[in-house]
PDB file of C-alpha atoms in Angstrom:
ATOM      1  CA  MET Z   1      50.338 -74.357 -42.136  1.00 37.00           C
ATOM      2  CA  SER Z   2      50.330 -78.112 -42.814  1.00 36.00           C
ATOM      3  CA  ARG Z   3      47.034 -79.911 -43.293  1.00 35.00           C
ATOM      4  CA  LEU Z   4      47.613 -81.905 -40.089  1.00 35.00           C
ATOM      5  CA  THR Z   5      48.197 -78.673 -38.121  1.00 36.00           C
ATOM      6  CA  HIS Z   6      45.060 -77.136 -39.676  1.00 38.00           C
ATOM      7  CA  LEU Z   7      42.940 -80.174 -38.719  1.00 36.00           C
ATOM      8  CA  ALA Z   8      44.305 -80.130 -35.206  1.00 41.00           C
ATOM      9  CA  ASN Z   9      43.274 -76.441 -34.855  1.00 51.00           C
ATOM     10  CA  THR Z  10      39.799 -76.910 -36.345  1.00 57.00           C
ATOM     11  CA  PRO Z  11      37.053 -76.870 -33.706  1.00 70.00           C
ATOM     12  CA  PRO Z  12      35.096 -80.132 -33.584  1.00 76.00           C
ATOM     13  CA  VAL Z  13      31.726 -80.373 -35.293  1.00 73.00           C
ATOM     14  CA  PRO Z  14      29.005 -79.609 -32.725  1.00 81.00           C
ATOM     15  CA  VAL Z  15      27.320 -82.720 -31.334  1.00 82.00           C
ATOM     16  CA  PRO Z  16      23.594 -82.197 -30.849  1.00 85.00           C
ATOM     17  CA  VAL Z  17      22.113 -82.695 -27.404  1.00 88.00           C
ATOM     18  CA  ARG Z  18      19.063 -84.173 -29.078  1.00 94.00           C
ATOM     19  CA  GLU Z  19      17.927 -85.157 -32.571  1.00 96.00           C
ATOM     20  CA  LEU Z  20      14.328 -85.235 -33.760  1.00 96.00           C
ATOM     21  CA  SER Z  21      12.424 -86.387 -36.813  1.00 97.00           C
ATOM     22  CA  VAL Z  22       9.670 -83.814 -37.199  1.00 98.00           C
ATOM     23  CA  VAL Z  23       6.659 -84.415 -39.497  1.00 98.00           C
ATOM     24  CA  SER Z  24       5.571 -81.492 -41.659  1.00 98.00           C
ATOM     25  CA  ALA Z  25       2.054 -80.723 -42.884  1.00 97.00           C
ATOM     26  CA  ASP Z  26       2.302 -82.981 -45.969  1.00 96.00           C
ATOM     27  CA  GLY Z  27       3.880 -85.882 -44.080  1.00 97.00           C
ATOM     28  CA  SER Z  28       7.481 -85.053 -45.015  1.00 97.00           C
ATOM     29  CA  ARG Z  29       9.993 -85.839 -42.284  1.00 98.00           C
ATOM     30  CA  LEU Z  30      12.583 -83.254 -41.282  1.00 98.00           C
ATOM     31  CA  HIS Z  31      15.876 -83.883 -39.542  1.00 98.00           C
ATOM     32  CA  VAL Z  32      16.155 -81.490 -36.560  1.00 98.00           C
ATOM     33  CA  GLU Z  33      19.012 -80.976 -34.092  1.00 98.00           C
ATOM     34  CA  LEU Z  34      18.895 -79.285 -30.694  1.00 98.00           C
ATOM     35  CA  HIS Z  35      22.136 -77.945 -29.223  1.00 98.00           C
ATOM     36  CA  GLY Z  36      22.891 -76.317 -25.898  1.00 97.00           C
ATOM     37  CA  PRO Z  37      21.199 -76.309 -22.477  1.00 96.00           C
ATOM     38  CA  GLU Z  38      17.487 -76.822 -22.149  1.00 94.00           C
ATOM     39  CA  GLY Z  39      15.764 -73.756 -20.783  1.00 94.00           C
ATOM     40  CA  ALA Z  40      18.337 -71.340 -22.206  1.00 97.00           C
ATOM     41  CA  PRO Z  41      17.267 -68.535 -24.585  1.00 98.00           C
ATOM     42  CA  ALA Z  42      16.384 -70.100 -27.930  1.00 98.00           C
ATOM     43  CA  VAL Z  43      17.649 -69.486 -31.469  1.00 98.00           C
ATOM     44  CA  VAL Z  44      16.204 -71.294 -34.523  1.00 98.00           C
ATOM     45  CA  LEU Z  45      18.286 -71.265 -37.717  1.00 98.00           C
ATOM     46  CA  ALA Z  46      17.205 -72.154 -41.291  1.00 98.00           C
ATOM     47  CA  HIS Z  47      19.894 -72.790 -43.896  1.00 98.00           C
ATOM     48  CA  GLY Z  48      19.861 -71.946 -47.589  1.00 98.00           C
ATOM     49  CA  TRP Z  49      19.702 -73.682 -50.950  1.00 98.00           C
ATOM     50  CA  THR Z  50      22.119 -76.644 -51.345  1.00 97.00           C
ATOM     51  CA  CYS Z  51      23.297 -76.358 -47.701  1.00 98.00           C
ATOM     52  CA  ASN Z  52      22.513 -78.271 -44.490  1.00 98.00           C
ATOM     53  CA  THR Z  53      22.771 -77.990 -40.719  1.00 98.00           C
ATOM     54  CA  ARG Z  54      26.592 -77.992 -40.902  1.00 97.00           C
ATOM     55  CA  PHE Z  55      26.397 -74.567 -42.531  1.00 98.00           C
ATOM     56  CA  TRP Z  56      25.658 -73.159 -39.069  1.00 98.00           C
ATOM     57  CA  ASP Z  57      28.536 -74.939 -37.264  1.00 97.00           C
ATOM     58  CA  ALA Z  58      30.320 -71.722 -36.258  1.00 97.00           C
ATOM     59  CA  GLN Z  59      27.131 -70.239 -34.798  1.00 98.00           C
ATOM     60  CA  VAL Z  60      26.243 -73.466 -33.017  1.00 98.00           C
ATOM     61  CA  ARG Z  61      29.726 -73.758 -31.432  1.00 97.00           C
ATOM     62  CA  ASP Z  62      29.504 -70.290 -29.989  1.00 97.00           C
ATOM     63  CA  LEU Z  63      25.839 -69.942 -29.126  1.00 98.00           C
ATOM     64  CA  ALA Z  64      25.220 -73.417 -27.706  1.00 97.00           C
ATOM     65  CA  VAL Z  65      27.386 -72.594 -24.696  1.00 96.00           C
ATOM     66  CA  ASP Z  66      24.521 -70.533 -23.250  1.00 96.00           C
ATOM     67  CA  HIS Z  67      21.669 -70.788 -25.770  1.00 98.00           C
ATOM     68  CA  ARG Z  68      19.308 -73.474 -26.978  1.00 98.00           C
ATOM     69  CA  VAL Z  69      20.067 -73.643 -30.695  1.00 98.00           C
ATOM     70  CA  VAL Z  70      17.734 -75.416 -33.116  1.00 98.00           C
ATOM     71  CA  VAL Z  71      18.935 -76.245 -36.634  1.00 98.00           C
ATOM     72  CA  TYR Z  72      17.222 -78.388 -39.218  1.00 98.00           C
ATOM     73  CA  ASP Z  73      17.784 -79.731 -42.723  1.00 98.00           C
ATOM     74  CA  GLN Z  74      15.436 -78.235 -45.303  1.00 98.00           C
ATOM     75  CA  ARG Z  75      13.606 -80.922 -47.298  1.00 98.00           C
ATOM     76  CA  GLY Z  76      15.949 -82.744 -49.684  1.00 97.00           C
ATOM     77  CA  HIS Z  77      19.044 -81.439 -47.913  1.00 98.00           C
ATOM     78  CA  GLY Z  78      21.343 -83.125 -45.415  1.00 97.00           C
ATOM     79  CA  ARG Z  79      19.532 -85.839 -43.490  1.00 98.00           C
ATOM     80  CA  THR Z  80      16.041 -84.748 -44.520  1.00 98.00           C
ATOM     81  CA  PRO Z  81      14.719 -86.976 -47.345  1.00 97.00           C
ATOM     82  CA  GLU Z  82      13.787 -85.544 -50.738  1.00 96.00           C
ATOM     83  CA  ALA Z  83      10.110 -84.712 -51.228  1.00 95.00           C
ATOM     84  CA  GLY Z  84       7.741 -85.902 -53.916  1.00 90.00           C
ATOM     85  CA  PRO Z  85       7.287 -83.986 -57.202  1.00 84.00           C
ATOM     86  CA  ASP Z  86       4.818 -81.540 -55.621  1.00 90.00           C
ATOM     87  CA  GLY Z  87       6.742 -81.168 -52.391  1.00 96.00           C
ATOM     88  CA  TYR Z  88       8.853 -78.124 -53.304  1.00 98.00           C
ATOM     89  CA  SER Z  89       7.312 -74.685 -52.847  1.00 98.00           C
ATOM     90  CA  THR Z  90       7.467 -71.608 -50.653  1.00 98.00           C
ATOM     91  CA  ARG Z  91       4.403 -73.002 -48.881  1.00 98.00           C
ATOM     92  CA  ALA Z  92       6.405 -76.136 -48.049  1.00 98.00           C
ATOM     93  CA  LEU Z  93       9.206 -73.966 -46.652  1.00 98.00           C
ATOM     94  CA  ALA Z  94       6.700 -72.248 -44.361  1.00 98.00           C
ATOM     95  CA  ASP Z  95       5.023 -75.530 -43.382  1.00 98.00           C
ATOM     96  CA  ASP Z  96       8.385 -77.042 -42.434  1.00 98.00           C
ATOM     97  CA  LEU Z  97       9.467 -74.099 -40.307  1.00 98.00           C
ATOM     98  CA  GLU Z  98       6.117 -74.077 -38.547  1.00 98.00           C
ATOM     99  CA  ALA Z  99       6.449 -77.806 -37.786  1.00 98.00           C
ATOM    100  CA  VAL Z 100       9.960 -77.297 -36.394  1.00 98.00           C
ATOM    101  CA  LEU Z 101       8.885 -74.406 -34.152  1.00 98.00           C
ATOM    102  CA  LYS Z 102       5.930 -76.361 -32.744  1.00 98.00           C
ATOM    103  CA  ALA Z 103       8.071 -79.447 -32.101  1.00 98.00           C
ATOM    104  CA  THR Z 104      11.047 -77.757 -30.445  1.00 98.00           C
ATOM    105  CA  LEU Z 105       9.627 -74.824 -28.472  1.00 98.00           C
ATOM    106  CA  ALA Z 106       7.230 -74.871 -25.541  1.00 97.00           C
ATOM    107  CA  PRO Z 107       3.861 -73.135 -25.922  1.00 97.00           C
ATOM    108  CA  GLY Z 108       4.441 -69.384 -25.868  1.00 96.00           C
ATOM    109  CA  GLN Z 109       8.230 -69.739 -25.824  1.00 97.00           C
ATOM    110  CA  LYS Z 110       9.977 -67.032 -27.844  1.00 98.00           C
ATOM    111  CA  ALA Z 111      13.069 -67.447 -30.000  1.00 98.00           C
ATOM    112  CA  VAL Z 112      15.242 -65.441 -32.358  1.00 98.00           C
ATOM    113  CA  LEU Z 113      14.737 -66.802 -35.884  1.00 98.00           C
ATOM    114  CA  GLY Z 114      17.645 -66.656 -38.325  1.00 98.00           C
ATOM    115  CA  GLY Z 115      17.720 -67.548 -41.988  1.00 98.00           C
ATOM    116  CA  HIS Z 116      20.370 -67.515 -44.676  1.00 98.00           C
ATOM    117  CA  SER Z 117      19.430 -67.217 -48.373  1.00 98.00           C
ATOM    118  CA  MET Z 118      16.551 -69.702 -48.901  1.00 98.00           C
ATOM    119  CA  GLY Z 119      16.370 -69.874 -45.114  1.00 98.00           C
ATOM    120  CA  GLY Z 120      15.616 -66.156 -45.075  1.00 98.00           C
ATOM    121  CA  MET Z 121      12.993 -66.765 -47.746  1.00 98.00           C
ATOM    122  CA  THR Z 122      11.564 -69.422 -45.458  1.00 98.00           C
ATOM    123  CA  LEU Z 123      11.058 -66.820 -42.741  1.00 98.00           C
ATOM    124  CA  MET Z 124       9.398 -64.477 -45.222  1.00 98.00           C
ATOM    125  CA  ALA Z 125       7.112 -67.273 -46.517  1.00 98.00           C
ATOM    126  CA  ALA Z 126       6.093 -68.128 -42.937  1.00 98.00           C
ATOM    127  CA  ALA Z 127       5.695 -64.546 -41.738  1.00 98.00           C
ATOM    128  CA  GLY Z 128       1.941 -64.766 -41.268  1.00 96.00           C
ATOM    129  CA  ARG Z 129       1.882 -68.252 -39.749  1.00 97.00           C
ATOM    130  CA  ASP Z 130       0.525 -68.764 -36.256  1.00 97.00           C
ATOM    131  CA  ALA Z 131       3.705 -70.507 -35.052  1.00 98.00           C
ATOM    132  CA  VAL Z 132       5.887 -67.581 -36.117  1.00 98.00           C
ATOM    133  CA  ARG Z 133       3.597 -65.132 -34.340  1.00 97.00           C
ATOM    134  CA  GLU Z 134       3.607 -67.317 -31.230  1.00 98.00           C
ATOM    135  CA  HIS Z 135       7.312 -68.125 -31.102  1.00 98.00           C
ATOM    136  CA  GLY Z 136       9.146 -65.382 -32.996  1.00 98.00           C
ATOM    137  CA  ALA Z 137      10.832 -62.684 -30.925  1.00 98.00           C
ATOM    138  CA  ALA Z 138      13.109 -61.170 -33.562  1.00 98.00           C
ATOM    139  CA  VAL Z 139      14.551 -62.140 -36.954  1.00 98.00           C
ATOM    140  CA  LEU Z 140      17.927 -62.073 -38.681  1.00 98.00           C
ATOM    141  CA  LEU Z 141      17.937 -62.283 -42.479  1.00 98.00           C
ATOM    142  CA  CYS Z 142      21.319 -63.047 -44.057  1.00 98.00           C
ATOM    143  CA  SER Z 143      22.121 -62.757 -47.758  1.00 98.00           C
ATOM    144  CA  THR Z 144      18.599 -63.150 -49.072  1.00 98.00           C
ATOM    145  CA  GLY Z 145      15.926 -61.604 -51.296  1.00 98.00           C
ATOM    146  CA  SER Z 146      12.184 -61.636 -51.762  1.00 98.00           C
ATOM    147  CA  SER Z 147      11.841 -61.646 -55.585  1.00 98.00           C
ATOM    148  CA  ARG Z 148      13.611 -61.090 -58.937  1.00 96.00           C
ATOM    149  CA  LEU Z 149      16.474 -63.419 -58.027  1.00 97.00           C
ATOM    150  CA  THR Z 150      17.286 -64.342 -61.633  1.00 96.00           C
ATOM    151  CA  ALA Z 151      16.920 -60.769 -62.906  1.00 96.00           C
ATOM    152  CA  GLU Z 152      19.314 -59.306 -60.326  1.00 96.00           C
ATOM    153  CA  SER Z 153      21.849 -62.134 -60.056  1.00 96.00           C
ATOM    154  CA  LEU Z 154      25.420 -61.214 -61.016  1.00 95.00           C
ATOM    155  CA  VAL Z 155      26.772 -64.780 -61.235  1.00 95.00           C
ATOM    156  CA  LEU Z 156      26.813 -64.697 -65.031  1.00 93.00           C
ATOM    157  CA  PRO Z 157      29.073 -61.889 -66.357  1.00 93.00           C
ATOM    158  CA  LEU Z 158      26.473 -60.652 -68.867  1.00 94.00           C
ATOM    159  CA  ARG Z 159      24.632 -57.393 -69.407  1.00 93.00           C
ATOM    160  CA  ALA Z 160      21.421 -57.135 -67.404  1.00 95.00           C
ATOM    161  CA  GLY Z 161      18.342 -58.048 -69.419  1.00 96.00           C
ATOM    162  CA  ALA Z 162      16.047 -60.812 -70.529  1.00 96.00           C
ATOM    163  CA  PHE Z 163      18.832 -63.042 -71.893  1.00 96.00           C
ATOM    164  CA  ARG Z 164      20.830 -62.956 -68.626  1.00 96.00           C
ATOM    165  CA  THR Z 165      17.658 -63.629 -66.665  1.00 95.00           C
ATOM    166  CA  ARG Z 166      16.825 -66.694 -68.793  1.00 95.00           C
ATOM    167  CA  MET Z 167      20.370 -68.008 -68.557  1.00 95.00           C
ATOM    168  CA  THR Z 168      20.473 -67.535 -64.794  1.00 95.00           C
ATOM    169  CA  ALA Z 169      17.191 -69.428 -64.434  1.00 95.00           C
ATOM    170  CA  ALA Z 170      18.679 -72.214 -66.536  1.00 93.00           C
ATOM    171  CA  VAL Z 171      21.704 -72.375 -64.227  1.00 91.00           C
ATOM    172  CA  LEU Z 172      19.498 -72.569 -61.132  1.00 92.00           C
ATOM    173  CA  GLY Z 173      17.573 -75.501 -62.636  1.00 92.00           C
ATOM    174  CA  ALA Z 174      20.516 -77.240 -64.292  1.00 91.00           C
ATOM    175  CA  ARG Z 175      20.535 -81.004 -63.838  1.00 89.00           C
ATOM    176  CA  ALA Z 176      24.279 -81.417 -64.431  1.00 90.00           C
ATOM    177  CA  PRO Z 177      26.030 -83.050 -61.442  1.00 87.00           C
ATOM    178  CA  LEU Z 178      28.378 -80.833 -59.445  1.00 91.00           C
ATOM    179  CA  GLY Z 179      31.060 -83.519 -59.377  1.00 90.00           C
ATOM    180  CA  PRO Z 180      33.796 -83.983 -56.792  1.00 93.00           C
ATOM    181  CA  VAL Z 181      35.275 -81.227 -54.642  1.00 95.00           C
ATOM    182  CA  ASN Z 182      38.599 -80.284 -56.189  1.00 96.00           C
ATOM    183  CA  ALA Z 183      40.603 -77.185 -57.018  1.00 96.00           C
ATOM    184  CA  VAL Z 184      38.444 -76.350 -60.032  1.00 96.00           C
ATOM    185  CA  SER Z 185      35.089 -76.821 -58.289  1.00 95.00           C
ATOM    186  CA  ARG Z 186      36.271 -74.853 -55.255  1.00 96.00           C
ATOM    187  CA  ALA Z 187      37.298 -71.979 -57.522  1.00 96.00           C
ATOM    188  CA  ILE Z 188      33.909 -71.985 -59.278  1.00 95.00           C
ATOM    189  CA  LEU Z 189      32.030 -72.058 -55.982  1.00 96.00           C
ATOM    190  CA  LYS Z 190      34.184 -69.265 -54.561  1.00 97.00           C
ATOM    191  CA  TYR Z 191      33.527 -67.069 -57.618  1.00 96.00           C
ATOM    192  CA  ALA Z 192      29.751 -67.672 -57.519  1.00 96.00           C
ATOM    193  CA  THR Z 193      29.109 -67.534 -53.792  1.00 97.00           C
ATOM    194  CA  MET Z 194      31.977 -66.041 -51.783  1.00 98.00           C
ATOM    195  CA  GLY Z 195      34.090 -62.926 -51.542  1.00 97.00           C
ATOM    196  CA  ARG Z 196      37.514 -62.727 -53.162  1.00 93.00           C
ATOM    197  CA  GLY Z 197      39.300 -62.687 -49.811  1.00 90.00           C
ATOM    198  CA  SER Z 198      37.493 -65.713 -48.325  1.00 93.00           C
ATOM    199  CA  ALA Z 199      39.834 -68.041 -46.431  1.00 93.00           C
ATOM    200  CA  PRO Z 200      40.615 -71.349 -48.226  1.00 95.00           C
ATOM    201  CA  ASP Z 201      39.308 -73.459 -45.343  1.00 95.00           C
ATOM    202  CA  ARG Z 202      35.961 -71.645 -45.420  1.00 96.00           C
ATOM    203  CA  VAL Z 203      35.728 -72.062 -49.189  1.00 97.00           C
ATOM    204  CA  ASP Z 204      36.446 -75.774 -48.760  1.00 96.00           C
ATOM    205  CA  ALA Z 205      33.842 -76.118 -46.025  1.00 96.00           C
ATOM    206  CA  CYS Z 206      31.175 -74.487 -48.204  1.00 97.00           C
ATOM    207  CA  ALA Z 207      32.168 -76.591 -51.223  1.00 97.00           C
ATOM    208  CA  ARG Z 208      31.799 -79.820 -49.301  1.00 96.00           C
ATOM    209  CA  ILE Z 209      28.394 -78.787 -47.994  1.00 97.00           C
ATOM    210  CA  VAL Z 210      27.068 -77.662 -51.392  1.00 97.00           C
ATOM    211  CA  HIS Z 211      28.418 -80.658 -53.309  1.00 96.00           C
ATOM    212  CA  ALA Z 212      26.730 -83.013 -50.812  1.00 96.00           C
ATOM    213  CA  CYS Z 213      23.298 -81.723 -51.757  1.00 97.00           C
ATOM    214  CA  PRO Z 214      21.307 -84.332 -53.772  1.00 96.00           C
ATOM    215  CA  ARG Z 215      20.825 -83.275 -57.372  1.00 96.00           C
ATOM    216  CA  GLY Z 216      17.067 -83.785 -57.320  1.00 96.00           C
ATOM    217  CA  ALA Z 217      16.525 -81.384 -54.431  1.00 97.00           C
ATOM    218  CA  ARG Z 218      18.990 -78.861 -55.869  1.00 97.00           C
ATOM    219  CA  VAL Z 219      17.136 -78.768 -59.168  1.00 97.00           C
ATOM    220  CA  ALA Z 220      13.654 -78.707 -57.642  1.00 97.00           C
ATOM    221  CA  TRP Z 221      14.473 -75.849 -55.288  1.00 98.00           C
ATOM    222  CA  GLY Z 222      16.325 -74.073 -58.105  1.00 97.00           C
ATOM    223  CA  HIS Z 223      13.062 -73.919 -60.060  1.00 97.00           C
ATOM    224  CA  VAL Z 224      11.253 -72.529 -57.015  1.00 97.00           C
ATOM    225  CA  LEU Z 225      13.873 -69.816 -56.549  1.00 97.00           C
ATOM    226  CA  ALA Z 226      13.759 -68.848 -60.223  1.00 97.00           C
ATOM    227  CA  GLU Z 227      10.069 -67.963 -59.838  1.00 96.00           C
ATOM    228  CA  LEU Z 228      10.231 -66.565 -56.300  1.00 97.00           C
ATOM    229  CA  ASP Z 229       7.958 -63.720 -55.318  1.00 98.00           C
ATOM    230  CA  LEU Z 230       7.586 -63.168 -51.579  1.00 98.00           C
ATOM    231  CA  GLU Z 231       7.168 -59.406 -51.559  1.00 97.00           C
ATOM    232  CA  ALA Z 232       3.655 -59.597 -50.127  1.00 97.00           C
ATOM    233  CA  ARG Z 233       4.714 -62.084 -47.458  1.00 97.00           C
ATOM    234  CA  LEU Z 234       7.711 -59.916 -46.544  1.00 98.00           C
ATOM    235  CA  ARG Z 235       5.356 -57.083 -45.626  1.00 97.00           C
ATOM    236  CA  GLU Z 236       3.718 -59.450 -43.116  1.00 97.00           C
ATOM    237  CA  LEU Z 237       7.033 -59.963 -41.257  1.00 98.00           C
ATOM    238  CA  ARG Z 238       6.199 -57.638 -38.375  1.00 97.00           C
ATOM    239  CA  LEU Z 239       8.837 -58.922 -35.946  1.00 98.00           C
ATOM    240  CA  PRO Z 240      11.910 -56.752 -35.259  1.00 98.00           C
ATOM    241  CA  THR Z 241      14.189 -57.746 -38.133  1.00 98.00           C
ATOM    242  CA  ALA Z 242      17.893 -57.152 -38.849  1.00 98.00           C
ATOM    243  CA  VAL Z 243      19.430 -57.699 -42.285  1.00 98.00           C
ATOM    244  CA  ILE Z 244      23.004 -58.676 -43.187  1.00 98.00           C
ATOM    245  CA  ALA Z 245      24.490 -58.750 -46.681  1.00 98.00           C
ATOM    246  CA  GLY Z 246      27.913 -59.073 -48.310  1.00 98.00           C
ATOM    247  CA  THR Z 247      28.977 -56.349 -50.719  1.00 98.00           C
ATOM    248  CA  GLU Z 248      30.428 -58.983 -53.100  1.00 97.00           C
ATOM    249  CA  ASP Z 249      27.353 -61.243 -53.089  1.00 98.00           C
ATOM    250  CA  ARG Z 250      26.696 -62.289 -56.687  1.00 97.00           C
ATOM    251  CA  LEU Z 251      23.741 -64.636 -55.963  1.00 97.00           C
ATOM    252  CA  THR Z 252      21.648 -62.120 -54.010  1.00 98.00           C
ATOM    253  CA  PRO Z 253      23.447 -58.787 -54.543  1.00 97.00           C
ATOM    254  CA  PRO Z 254      22.997 -56.018 -51.994  1.00 98.00           C
ATOM    255  CA  VAL Z 255      20.156 -54.524 -54.053  1.00 98.00           C
ATOM    256  CA  HIS Z 256      18.022 -57.323 -52.596  1.00 98.00           C
ATOM    257  CA  ALA Z 257      19.011 -56.598 -48.989  1.00 98.00           C
ATOM    258  CA  ARG Z 258      18.265 -52.902 -49.449  1.00 98.00           C
ATOM    259  CA  ALA Z 259      14.833 -53.672 -50.927  1.00 98.00           C
ATOM    260  CA  VAL Z 260      14.059 -56.145 -48.120  1.00 98.00           C
ATOM    261  CA  GLU Z 261      15.154 -53.701 -45.430  1.00 98.00           C
ATOM    262  CA  ALA Z 262      13.046 -50.931 -46.951  1.00 98.00           C
ATOM    263  CA  ALA Z 263       9.945 -53.141 -47.088  1.00 98.00           C
ATOM    264  CA  LEU Z 264      10.131 -54.463 -43.544  1.00 98.00           C
ATOM    265  CA  PRO Z 265       7.437 -53.144 -41.201  1.00 97.00           C
ATOM    266  CA  ASN Z 266       9.838 -53.277 -38.223  1.00 98.00           C
ATOM    267  CA  SER Z 267      13.387 -52.971 -39.537  1.00 98.00           C
ATOM    268  CA  LEU Z 268      16.401 -52.915 -37.234  1.00 98.00           C
ATOM    269  CA  GLY Z 269      18.645 -51.845 -40.093  1.00 98.00           C
ATOM    270  CA  LEU Z 270      20.946 -53.314 -42.719  1.00 98.00           C
ATOM    271  CA  THR Z 271      24.583 -54.268 -42.136  1.00 98.00           C
ATOM    272  CA  GLU Z 272      26.635 -54.504 -45.346  1.00 98.00           C
ATOM    273  CA  LEU Z 273      29.857 -56.495 -44.917  1.00 98.00           C
ATOM    274  CA  ALA Z 274      32.653 -55.193 -47.131  1.00 97.00           C
ATOM    275  CA  GLY Z 275      34.346 -57.892 -49.204  1.00 96.00           C
ATOM    276  CA  MET Z 276      31.983 -60.662 -48.137  1.00 97.00           C
ATOM    277  CA  GLY Z 277      30.016 -62.778 -50.595  1.00 98.00           C
ATOM    278  CA  HIS Z 278      26.798 -64.785 -50.312  1.00 98.00           C
ATOM    279  CA  MET Z 279      27.893 -67.200 -47.562  1.00 98.00           C
ATOM    280  CA  THR Z 280      27.979 -64.638 -44.763  1.00 98.00           C
ATOM    281  CA  PRO Z 281      27.471 -67.006 -41.798  1.00 98.00           C
ATOM    282  CA  VAL Z 282      30.586 -68.912 -42.909  1.00 98.00           C
ATOM    283  CA  GLU Z 283      32.580 -66.000 -44.327  1.00 97.00           C
ATOM    284  CA  ALA Z 284      31.903 -63.657 -41.376  1.00 97.00           C
ATOM    285  CA  PRO Z 285      30.779 -65.984 -38.572  1.00 97.00           C
ATOM    286  CA  GLU Z 286      31.727 -63.597 -35.788  1.00 97.00           C
ATOM    287  CA  VAL Z 287      29.489 -60.842 -37.164  1.00 98.00           C
ATOM    288  CA  VAL Z 288      26.496 -63.107 -37.718  1.00 98.00           C
ATOM    289  CA  THR Z 289      26.852 -64.760 -34.323  1.00 98.00           C
ATOM    290  CA  ALA Z 290      27.243 -61.410 -32.562  1.00 98.00           C
ATOM    291  CA  LYS Z 291      24.053 -60.132 -34.228  1.00 98.00           C
ATOM    292  CA  LEU Z 292      22.137 -63.230 -33.090  1.00 98.00           C
ATOM    293  CA  ARG Z 293      23.404 -62.727 -29.537  1.00 98.00           C
ATOM    294  CA  GLU Z 294      22.404 -59.072 -29.654  1.00 98.00           C
ATOM    295  CA  LEU Z 295      18.881 -59.939 -30.796  1.00 98.00           C
ATOM    296  CA  VAL Z 296      18.504 -62.525 -28.062  1.00 98.00           C
ATOM    297  CA  ALA Z 297      19.693 -60.040 -25.441  1.00 98.00           C
ATOM    298  CA  LEU Z 298      17.221 -57.426 -26.643  1.00 98.00           C
ATOM    299  CA  TYR Z 299      14.142 -59.557 -27.371  1.00 98.00           C
ATOM    300  CA  VAL Z 300      14.288 -62.839 -25.425  1.00 96.00           C
ATOM    301  CA  THR Z 301      14.219 -63.196 -21.657  1.00 79.00           C
ATOM    302  CA  VAL Z 302      15.894 -66.001 -19.738  1.00 64.00           C
ATOM    303  CA  ASP Z 303      12.628 -67.926 -19.375  1.00 63.00           C
ATOM    304  CA  GLY Z 304      12.076 -67.742 -23.155  1.00 57.00           C
ATOM    305  CA  ALA Z 305       9.167 -65.272 -23.056  1.00 62.00           C
ATOM    306  CA  GLY Z 306       9.251 -62.112 -25.146  1.00 61.00           C
ATOM    307  CA  SER Z 307      11.155 -59.225 -23.600  1.00 51.00           C
ATOM    308  CA  THR Z 308       9.755 -55.851 -22.668  1.00 40.00           C
ATOM    309  CA  ALA Z 309      11.531 -54.303 -25.662  1.00 44.00           C
ATOM    310  CA  ALA Z 310       9.776 -56.694 -28.008  1.00 44.00           C
ATOM    311  CA  ALA Z 311       6.385 -55.969 -26.420  1.00 41.00           C
ATOM    312  CA  VAL Z 312       6.918 -52.228 -26.788  1.00 36.00           C
ATOM    313  CA  ARG Z 313       7.884 -52.591 -30.460  1.00 40.00           C
ATOM    314  CA  GLU Z 314       4.872 -54.770 -31.171  1.00 40.00           C
ATOM    315  CA  GLU Z 315       2.662 -52.123 -29.583  1.00 41.00           C
ATOM    316  CA  GLU Z 316       4.332 -49.369 -31.655  1.00 40.00           C
ATOM    317  CA  ILE Z 317       3.646 -51.104 -34.973  1.00 38.00           C
ATOM    318  CA  ALA Z 318       0.204 -52.527 -34.182  1.00 40.00           C
TER     319      ALA Z 318
END
């Protein structure tokens, strides 16, 4: 296929119905986009480290036909400005999600909350927050973990142990620029974050998103991830929660997904995608989108209130 033919067949980037600048607890401003019809069942999506709202393009294209889809740039990513030196923490992730939920959903309105990688960690960090209790109907966690990210990472082909853990932490916090997107950088990104069979156009899309992340934010969040421990917060995530992971994920290998699923108070099960890497919403968009639709159908009514199924589950685990 020629490049011109490929471009002609590529769906257009979703155009938001509305854009907001939402102020978080510490005064940081967050870029937020709302897609789809007002009043439709709501889905709120949080992207991962070094990504931005474009990471969810496939989900937005599909869901926004009959859902209200909210996406936002985590601080320092996309169109959200970088934070000050003390502005990067799991508390900041939770503060930002809470601000987005309050700004985009009506009082009492329920939504399915989805997070990929650091976005999933965002949902864990915010599990006990009032806004999540008020607005969360169900959760989808994609390619994520709650702790021991550097100890379990398989990105570096070294024997497990203290040396690999230290080296992985150094990679997460490395200040070296990523450089331009080219054949070499695409190959490196594919090895580190995607499955061996990932389509070239999806590798290219991920590379362009990741390489656009400002170095300061990448490094600051890398330090946060290296020290991550959200196991206690994860146990507060009482909403019905489904987990998706790729079997070839080197950044957050399936051992994380299995541990997360086992610790959830209200697990809906783990789906392991054979041959997929870390970027599951891009590598397997149909699966991720279908799971979001399924959760909406089960746990969100047309008027946005929680469904009967959700109320029954909450009563069962109370």
